[in-house]
XYZ file of C-alpha atoms in Angstrom:
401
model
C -78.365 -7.998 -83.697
C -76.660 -5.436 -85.696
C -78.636 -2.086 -85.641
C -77.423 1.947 -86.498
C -78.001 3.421 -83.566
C -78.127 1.750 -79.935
C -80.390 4.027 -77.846
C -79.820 3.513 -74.116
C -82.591 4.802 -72.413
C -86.407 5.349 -72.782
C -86.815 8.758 -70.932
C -88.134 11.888 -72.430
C -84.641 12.212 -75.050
C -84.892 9.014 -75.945
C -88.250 8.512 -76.578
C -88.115 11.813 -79.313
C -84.670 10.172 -80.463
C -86.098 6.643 -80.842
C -89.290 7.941 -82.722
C -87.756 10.522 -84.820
C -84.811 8.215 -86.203
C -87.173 5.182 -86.882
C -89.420 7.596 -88.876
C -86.499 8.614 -90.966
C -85.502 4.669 -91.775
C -82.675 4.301 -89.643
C -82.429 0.458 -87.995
C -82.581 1.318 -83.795
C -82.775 -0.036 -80.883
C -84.397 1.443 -76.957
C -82.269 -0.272 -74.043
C -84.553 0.794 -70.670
C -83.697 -0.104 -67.388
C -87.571 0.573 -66.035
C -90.639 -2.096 -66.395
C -92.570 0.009 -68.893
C -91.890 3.190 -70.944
C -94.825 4.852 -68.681
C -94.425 7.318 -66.673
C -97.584 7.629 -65.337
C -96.519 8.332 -61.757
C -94.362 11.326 -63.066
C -95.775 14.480 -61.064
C -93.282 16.953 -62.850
C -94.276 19.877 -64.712
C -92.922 20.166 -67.881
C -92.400 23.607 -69.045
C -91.775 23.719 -72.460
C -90.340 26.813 -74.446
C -91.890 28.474 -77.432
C -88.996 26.176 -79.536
C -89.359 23.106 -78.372
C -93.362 22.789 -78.686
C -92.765 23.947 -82.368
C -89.560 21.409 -81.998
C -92.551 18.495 -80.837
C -94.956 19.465 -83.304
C -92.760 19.163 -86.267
C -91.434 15.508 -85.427
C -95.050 14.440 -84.402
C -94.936 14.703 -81.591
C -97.350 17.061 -79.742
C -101.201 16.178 -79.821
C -104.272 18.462 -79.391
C -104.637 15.227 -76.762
C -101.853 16.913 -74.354
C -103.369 19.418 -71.561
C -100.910 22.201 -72.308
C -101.404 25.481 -70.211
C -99.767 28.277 -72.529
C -97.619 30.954 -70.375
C -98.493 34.082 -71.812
C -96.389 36.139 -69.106
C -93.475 35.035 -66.263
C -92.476 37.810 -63.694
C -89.702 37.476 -61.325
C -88.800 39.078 -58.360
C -86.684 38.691 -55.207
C -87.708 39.086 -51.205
C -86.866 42.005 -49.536
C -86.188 43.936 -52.419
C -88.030 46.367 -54.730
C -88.314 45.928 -58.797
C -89.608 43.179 -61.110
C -89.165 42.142 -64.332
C -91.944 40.641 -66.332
C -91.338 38.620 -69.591
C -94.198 38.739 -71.633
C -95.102 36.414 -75.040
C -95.631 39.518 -77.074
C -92.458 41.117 -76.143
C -90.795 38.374 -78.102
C -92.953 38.142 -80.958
C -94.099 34.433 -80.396
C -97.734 33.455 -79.382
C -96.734 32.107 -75.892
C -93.595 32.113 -74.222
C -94.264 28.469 -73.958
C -96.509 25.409 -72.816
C -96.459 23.466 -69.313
C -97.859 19.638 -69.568
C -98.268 17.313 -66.973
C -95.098 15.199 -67.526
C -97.203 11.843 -67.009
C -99.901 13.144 -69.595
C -96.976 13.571 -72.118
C -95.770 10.265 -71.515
C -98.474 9.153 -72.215
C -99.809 10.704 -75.739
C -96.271 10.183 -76.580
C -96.321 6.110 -76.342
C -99.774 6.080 -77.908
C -99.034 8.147 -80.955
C -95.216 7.413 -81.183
C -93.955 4.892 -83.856
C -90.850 3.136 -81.749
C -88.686 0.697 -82.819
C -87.604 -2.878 -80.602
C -87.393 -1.352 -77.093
C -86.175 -4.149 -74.454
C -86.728 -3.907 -70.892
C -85.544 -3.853 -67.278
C -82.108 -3.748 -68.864
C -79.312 -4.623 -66.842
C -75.659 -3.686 -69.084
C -73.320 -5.598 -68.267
C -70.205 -4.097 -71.272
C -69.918 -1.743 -73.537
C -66.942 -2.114 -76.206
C -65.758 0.580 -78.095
C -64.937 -0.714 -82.229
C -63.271 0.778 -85.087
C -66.477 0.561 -86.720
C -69.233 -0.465 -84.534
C -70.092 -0.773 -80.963
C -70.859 -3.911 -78.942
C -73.476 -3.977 -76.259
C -73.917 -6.884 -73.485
C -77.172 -6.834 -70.982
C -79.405 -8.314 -69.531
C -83.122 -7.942 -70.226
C -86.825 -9.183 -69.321
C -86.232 -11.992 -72.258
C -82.715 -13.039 -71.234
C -79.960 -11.960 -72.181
C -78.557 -10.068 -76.130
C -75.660 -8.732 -77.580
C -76.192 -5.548 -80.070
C -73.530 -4.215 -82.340
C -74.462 -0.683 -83.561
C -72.566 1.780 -85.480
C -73.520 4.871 -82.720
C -74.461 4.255 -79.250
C -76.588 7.398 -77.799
C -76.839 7.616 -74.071
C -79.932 9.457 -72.733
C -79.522 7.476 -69.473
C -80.093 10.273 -67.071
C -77.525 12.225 -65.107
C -75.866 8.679 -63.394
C -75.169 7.847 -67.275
C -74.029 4.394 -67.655
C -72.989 5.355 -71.398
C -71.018 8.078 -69.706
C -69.412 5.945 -66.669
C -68.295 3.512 -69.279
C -66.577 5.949 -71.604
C -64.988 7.387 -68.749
C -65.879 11.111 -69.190
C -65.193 13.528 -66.171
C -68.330 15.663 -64.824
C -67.997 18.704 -63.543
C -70.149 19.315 -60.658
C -71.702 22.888 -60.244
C -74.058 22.244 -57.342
C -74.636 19.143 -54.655
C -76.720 18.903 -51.601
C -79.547 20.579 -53.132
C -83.487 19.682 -53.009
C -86.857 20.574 -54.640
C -90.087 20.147 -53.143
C -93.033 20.363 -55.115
C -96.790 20.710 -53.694
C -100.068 21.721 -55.754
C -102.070 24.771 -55.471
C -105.489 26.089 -56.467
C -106.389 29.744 -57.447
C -102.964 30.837 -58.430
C -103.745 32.338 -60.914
C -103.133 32.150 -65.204
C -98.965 33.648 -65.584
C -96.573 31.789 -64.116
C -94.073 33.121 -61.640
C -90.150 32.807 -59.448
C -89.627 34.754 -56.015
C -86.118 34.316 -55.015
C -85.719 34.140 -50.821
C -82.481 33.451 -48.697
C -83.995 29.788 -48.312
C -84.522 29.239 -51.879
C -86.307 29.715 -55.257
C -90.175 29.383 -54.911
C -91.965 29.220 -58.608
C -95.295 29.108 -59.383
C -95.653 26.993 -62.729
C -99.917 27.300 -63.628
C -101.117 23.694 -65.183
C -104.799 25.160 -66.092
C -107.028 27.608 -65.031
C -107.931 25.866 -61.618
C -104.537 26.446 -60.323
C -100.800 24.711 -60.679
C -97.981 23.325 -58.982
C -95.404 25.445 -56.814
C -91.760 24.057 -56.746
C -89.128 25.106 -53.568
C -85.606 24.537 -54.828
C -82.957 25.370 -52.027
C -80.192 23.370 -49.898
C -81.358 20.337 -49.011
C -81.139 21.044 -45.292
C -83.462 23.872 -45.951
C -85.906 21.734 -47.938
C -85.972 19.092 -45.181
C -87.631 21.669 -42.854
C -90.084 22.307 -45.250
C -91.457 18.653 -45.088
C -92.976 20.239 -41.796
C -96.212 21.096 -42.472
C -96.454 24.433 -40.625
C -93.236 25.269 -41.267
C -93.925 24.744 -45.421
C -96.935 26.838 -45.108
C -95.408 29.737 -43.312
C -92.375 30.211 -45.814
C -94.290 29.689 -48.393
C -96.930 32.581 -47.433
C -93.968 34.843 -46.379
C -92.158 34.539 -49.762
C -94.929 34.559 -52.169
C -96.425 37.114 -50.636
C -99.807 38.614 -51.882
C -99.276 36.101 -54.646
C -101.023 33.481 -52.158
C -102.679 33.201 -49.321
C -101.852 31.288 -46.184
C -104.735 28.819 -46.760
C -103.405 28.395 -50.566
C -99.946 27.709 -49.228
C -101.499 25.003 -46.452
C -101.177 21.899 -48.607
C -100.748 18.156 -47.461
C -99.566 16.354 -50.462
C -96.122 17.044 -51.348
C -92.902 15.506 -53.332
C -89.306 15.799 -52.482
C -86.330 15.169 -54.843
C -82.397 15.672 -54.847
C -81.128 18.415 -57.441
C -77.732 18.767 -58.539
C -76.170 20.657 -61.468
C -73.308 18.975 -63.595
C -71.977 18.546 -67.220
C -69.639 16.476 -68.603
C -66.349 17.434 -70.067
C -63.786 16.233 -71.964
C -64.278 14.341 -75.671
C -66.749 11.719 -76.570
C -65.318 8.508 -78.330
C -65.712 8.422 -82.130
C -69.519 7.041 -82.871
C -70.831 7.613 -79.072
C -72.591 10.678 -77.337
C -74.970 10.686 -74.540
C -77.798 13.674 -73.981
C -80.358 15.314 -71.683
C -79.671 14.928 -68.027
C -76.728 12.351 -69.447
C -74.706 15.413 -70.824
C -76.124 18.090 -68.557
C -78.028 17.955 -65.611
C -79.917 21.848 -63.988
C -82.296 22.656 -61.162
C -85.506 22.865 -62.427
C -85.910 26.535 -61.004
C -85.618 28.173 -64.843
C -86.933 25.308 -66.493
C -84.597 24.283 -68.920
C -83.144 20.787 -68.037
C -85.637 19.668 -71.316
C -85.767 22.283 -73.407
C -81.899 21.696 -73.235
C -81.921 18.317 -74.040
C -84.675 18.683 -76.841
C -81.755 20.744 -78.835
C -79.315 18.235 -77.899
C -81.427 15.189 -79.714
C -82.166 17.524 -82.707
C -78.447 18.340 -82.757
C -78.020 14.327 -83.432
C -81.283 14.257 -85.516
C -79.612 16.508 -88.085
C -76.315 15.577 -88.211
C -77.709 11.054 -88.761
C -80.140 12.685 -91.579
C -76.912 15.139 -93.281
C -74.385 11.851 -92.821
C -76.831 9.028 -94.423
C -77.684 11.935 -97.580
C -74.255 12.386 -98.077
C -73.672 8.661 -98.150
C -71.055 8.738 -95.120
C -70.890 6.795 -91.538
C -73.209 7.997 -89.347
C -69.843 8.446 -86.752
C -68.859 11.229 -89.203
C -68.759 14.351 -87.456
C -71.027 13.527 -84.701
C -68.240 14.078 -81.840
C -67.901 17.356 -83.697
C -71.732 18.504 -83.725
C -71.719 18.023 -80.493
C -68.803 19.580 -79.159
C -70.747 22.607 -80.562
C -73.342 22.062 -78.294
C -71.078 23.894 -75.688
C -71.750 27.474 -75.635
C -75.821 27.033 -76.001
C -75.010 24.363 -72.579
C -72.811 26.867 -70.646
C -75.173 29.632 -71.755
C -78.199 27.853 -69.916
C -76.488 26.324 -67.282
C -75.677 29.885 -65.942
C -78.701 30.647 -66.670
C -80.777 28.316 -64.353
C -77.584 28.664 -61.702
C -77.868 32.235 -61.832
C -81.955 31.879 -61.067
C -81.163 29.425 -58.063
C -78.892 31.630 -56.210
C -79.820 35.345 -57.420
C -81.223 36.036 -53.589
C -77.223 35.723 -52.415
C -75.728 38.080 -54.760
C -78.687 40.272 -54.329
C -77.596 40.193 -50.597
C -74.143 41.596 -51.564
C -75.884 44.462 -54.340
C -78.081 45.633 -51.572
C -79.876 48.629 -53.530
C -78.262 48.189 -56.502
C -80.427 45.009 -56.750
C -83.517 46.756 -57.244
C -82.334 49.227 -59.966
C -81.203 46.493 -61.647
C -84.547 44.723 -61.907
C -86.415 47.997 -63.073
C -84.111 48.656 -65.675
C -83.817 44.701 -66.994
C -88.110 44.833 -66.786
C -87.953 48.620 -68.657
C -85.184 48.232 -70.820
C -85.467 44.487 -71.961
C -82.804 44.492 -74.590
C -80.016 43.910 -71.437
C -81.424 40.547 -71.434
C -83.248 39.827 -74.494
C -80.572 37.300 -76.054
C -80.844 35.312 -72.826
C -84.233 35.248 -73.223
C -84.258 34.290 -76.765
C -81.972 31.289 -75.562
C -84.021 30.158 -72.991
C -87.291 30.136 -75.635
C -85.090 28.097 -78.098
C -84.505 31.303 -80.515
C -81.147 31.429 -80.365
C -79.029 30.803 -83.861
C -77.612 28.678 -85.410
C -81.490 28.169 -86.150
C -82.435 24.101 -86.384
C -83.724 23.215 -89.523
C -87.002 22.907 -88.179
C -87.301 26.007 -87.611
C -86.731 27.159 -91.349
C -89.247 24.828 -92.370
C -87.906 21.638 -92.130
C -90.426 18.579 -90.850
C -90.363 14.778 -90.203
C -91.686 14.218 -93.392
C -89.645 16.497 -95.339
C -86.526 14.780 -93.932
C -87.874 11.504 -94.867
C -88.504 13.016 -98.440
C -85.130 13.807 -98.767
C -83.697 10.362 -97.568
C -86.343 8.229 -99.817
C -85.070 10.921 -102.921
C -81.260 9.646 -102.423
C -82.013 5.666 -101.825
C-alpha cells in the first residue's frame, strides 16, 4: 500500500492529524497499537487553551456535544507564603482563558464526528526503513500482517515513541521519578486553581458546576503516601486550605500515574517527524502537554497544505518547520517545570517570594507573554487564526488540482 503520510498512532495528535489531512485529500494511513480508537476509560481532564478550542473548532473538530467547563479565572499561590496572582479571561481579551473536557467525552465526539481514513489495529511494528523517497513500514495487525510505503511517516506514538526509537533520536530527560494522583471533588467551586506545597503541586481543574477533579503532582515517593487514605485527605486539606474542606478532600476513588518531562533533540530524518508526548512529554501541573502538541500537528498541517499548493514533496521543508518548533517547546517546557517545582525556589526567596507574587498579580505585563504562550497567542500566528479553516484549505487545494 503506498499512501502520503503514515500516521503511527491514534491518540489525541493523531486523531486531529488523521482527520485534518484526509479532509484536505491527502492518501493516509492510522497505525494503533490499542483494540479501539476509544478512550472511554480515559479519566484525564483536558484543559484546553483559548487557541486550541478555536484551533478544534476550525478543523471540525469541537461539538456543542462536548461538556466543556469554560475557565473564566486561574489563581495561583504557594503554602506558607503570602501573595497571589490571578489570571483572569478578560485580562487577555479572549472570552475564556480556555475549556476543560472530560478526555473520554472528547474521544468520543471526536470518533463520531471525525472523517478518518484506513486505521489498522493492535499494531505490532516490526521495521521501519528510511528511503530516498519514501518510507517502508512492516507490522503486524488484527488482519495479519502489511507493508506501507509512504512519502512522510508522523509519529504521535506517545512519549516511548517507536517512530523516535527507530530513528535513533536522543531525549533529554528533565524530570524522572515523578507521580500524579488524581481524585474527584464536589463543591469546588467555578475558577480553577494551583497551590504549590513542599510535597507537590495540588490543582483544582472545575469540570461543571457540581465540582471537578483535583490532581497531586510531586515525587513519586511522596505520591505513594498519598494512596493512604488519611494521609491523602490531611495534605490535601492542609494545602488547599479554605479552598476545601476536610470532608471535600476525604475521597475514595483515586488514579495514580508516572510523570516525567523529556524532549527530543537532535535532527529528524528527511520526510519523518513525530509529535505530542512523541516530541515532548510535561507534567500535567500547567496543563500544556496538549495544547503543545495541538501546535505541533498544525505546524505539519500547514507546511503538507503549503508543499502540495506549491506542487513540491511533501518532505520539503518539513524537518525545517519543525526545527522551529523549538523555542515555543522550550518556552512551555519551563513553563510547566517552573509550576512543578516553584515551592523549592520559593524556599530559597523566602520573603522575596511573596513580593514577587503581588507584583506579577498587580503588574501583569512581567508575565503577560508567558501567558499569551500558554493560551496559544503567541506569534508567528497559525493561519487559523487569521482566518484560515478546513474548508478554506481544501478550497485552495481543489483551486490548484
Amino acid at each position: 500500500m503506498k499512501v502520503d503520510v503514515c500516521l503511527v498512532g491514534g491518540g489525541f495528535c493523531g486523531l486531529v492529524l488523521a482527520h485534518t489531512l484526509k479532509q484536505l485529500g491527502f492518501s493516509c494511513v492510522v497505525l494503533e497499537a490499542r483494540s479501539t480508537l476509544s478512550r472511554a476509560d480515559d479519566a484525564r481532564a483536558l484543559v484546553l487553551s483559548y487557541g486550541s478550542c478555536l484551533i478544534l473548532q476550525r478543523l471540525g473538530l469541537w461539538s456543542s456535544k462536548i461538556d466543556a467547563w469554560p475557565l473564566q479565572q486561574l489563581s495561583y499561590s504557594l503554602k506558607g507564603f503570602w501573595g497571589e496572582v490571578q489570571l483572569r479571561a478578560a485580562d487577555y481579551d479572549v472570552p475564556a482563558l480556555g475549556h476543560v473536557v472530560h478526555a473520554g467525552d472528547w474521544f468520543k465526539t471526536c470518533i463520531d464526528q471525525a472523517d478518518l481514513p484506513q486505521t489498522f489495529l493492535s499494531v505490532k511494528p516490526k521495521s521501519l526503513i528510511l528511503g530516498d523517497k519514501t518510507h517502508e513500514l512492516e507490522f503486524e495487525h488484527a488482519g495479519g500482517h502489511a507493508h506501507i510505503d509512504a512519502e512522510i511517516v508522523i509519529g504521535a506514538d506517545g512519549s516511548n515513541s517507536w517512530v523516535r526509537a527507530q530513528c535513533g533520536a536522543d531525549v533529554q530527560m528533565h524530570l524522572d521519578a515523578a507521580a500524579a494522583l488524581m481524585m474527584p471533588v464536589k463543591g469546588a467551586g467555578p475558577h480553577a486553581w494551583v497551590r504549590a506545597s513542599s510535597v507537590g503541586s495540588l490543582a483544582y481543574v472545575p469540570q461543571n458546576d457540581q465540582g471537578g477533579l483535583l490532581i497531586w503532582t510531586g515525587q513519586a515517593c511522596d505520591i505513594e503516601r498519598m494512596k493512604n487514605a488519611t494521609v491523602r485527605a490531611r495534605l490535601t486539606h492542609q494545602v488547599a486550605g479554605h479552598r476545601l474542606t476536610l470532608k471535600q478532600c476525604t475521597v475514595d476513588t483515586v488514579y495514580t500515574m508516572p510523570v516525567v518531562a523529556h524532549q527530543s533533540t537532535g535532527t529528524m530524518p528527511e520526510g519523518v517527524v513525530w509529535v505530542g508526548n512523541a516530541l515532548h512529554t510535561l507534567p500535567p501541573v500547567a496543563a500544556q502537554g496538549f495544547n503543545l502538541g495541538i501546535r505541533d500537528c498544525v505546524s505539519v498541517i500547514e507546511q503538507c497544505v503549503k508543499a502540495r499548493l506549491q506542487q513540491q514533496s511533501l518532505r520539503e521543508g518539513l524537518s525545517d518547520v519543525m526545527r522551529s518548533r523549538h523555542d515555543d517547546i522550550e518556552r512551555t517546557m519551563q513553563l510547566s517545570l517552573t509550576a512543578m517545582q516553584a515551592h523549592r525556589w520559593a524556599q530559597r526567596a523566602r520573603g522575596l517570594t511573596g513580593l514577587g507574587l503581588w507584583m506579577i498579580d498587580r503588574f501583569p505585563g512581567f508575565t503577560r507573554d508567558r501567558v499569551q504562550s500558554a493560551l496559544g497567542l503567541t506569534r508567528p500566528y497559525s493561519d487559523l487564526f487569521r482566518g484560515a479553516s478546513l474548508d478554506t484549505w481544501r478550497a485552495q487545494l481543489e483551486g490548484r488540482s
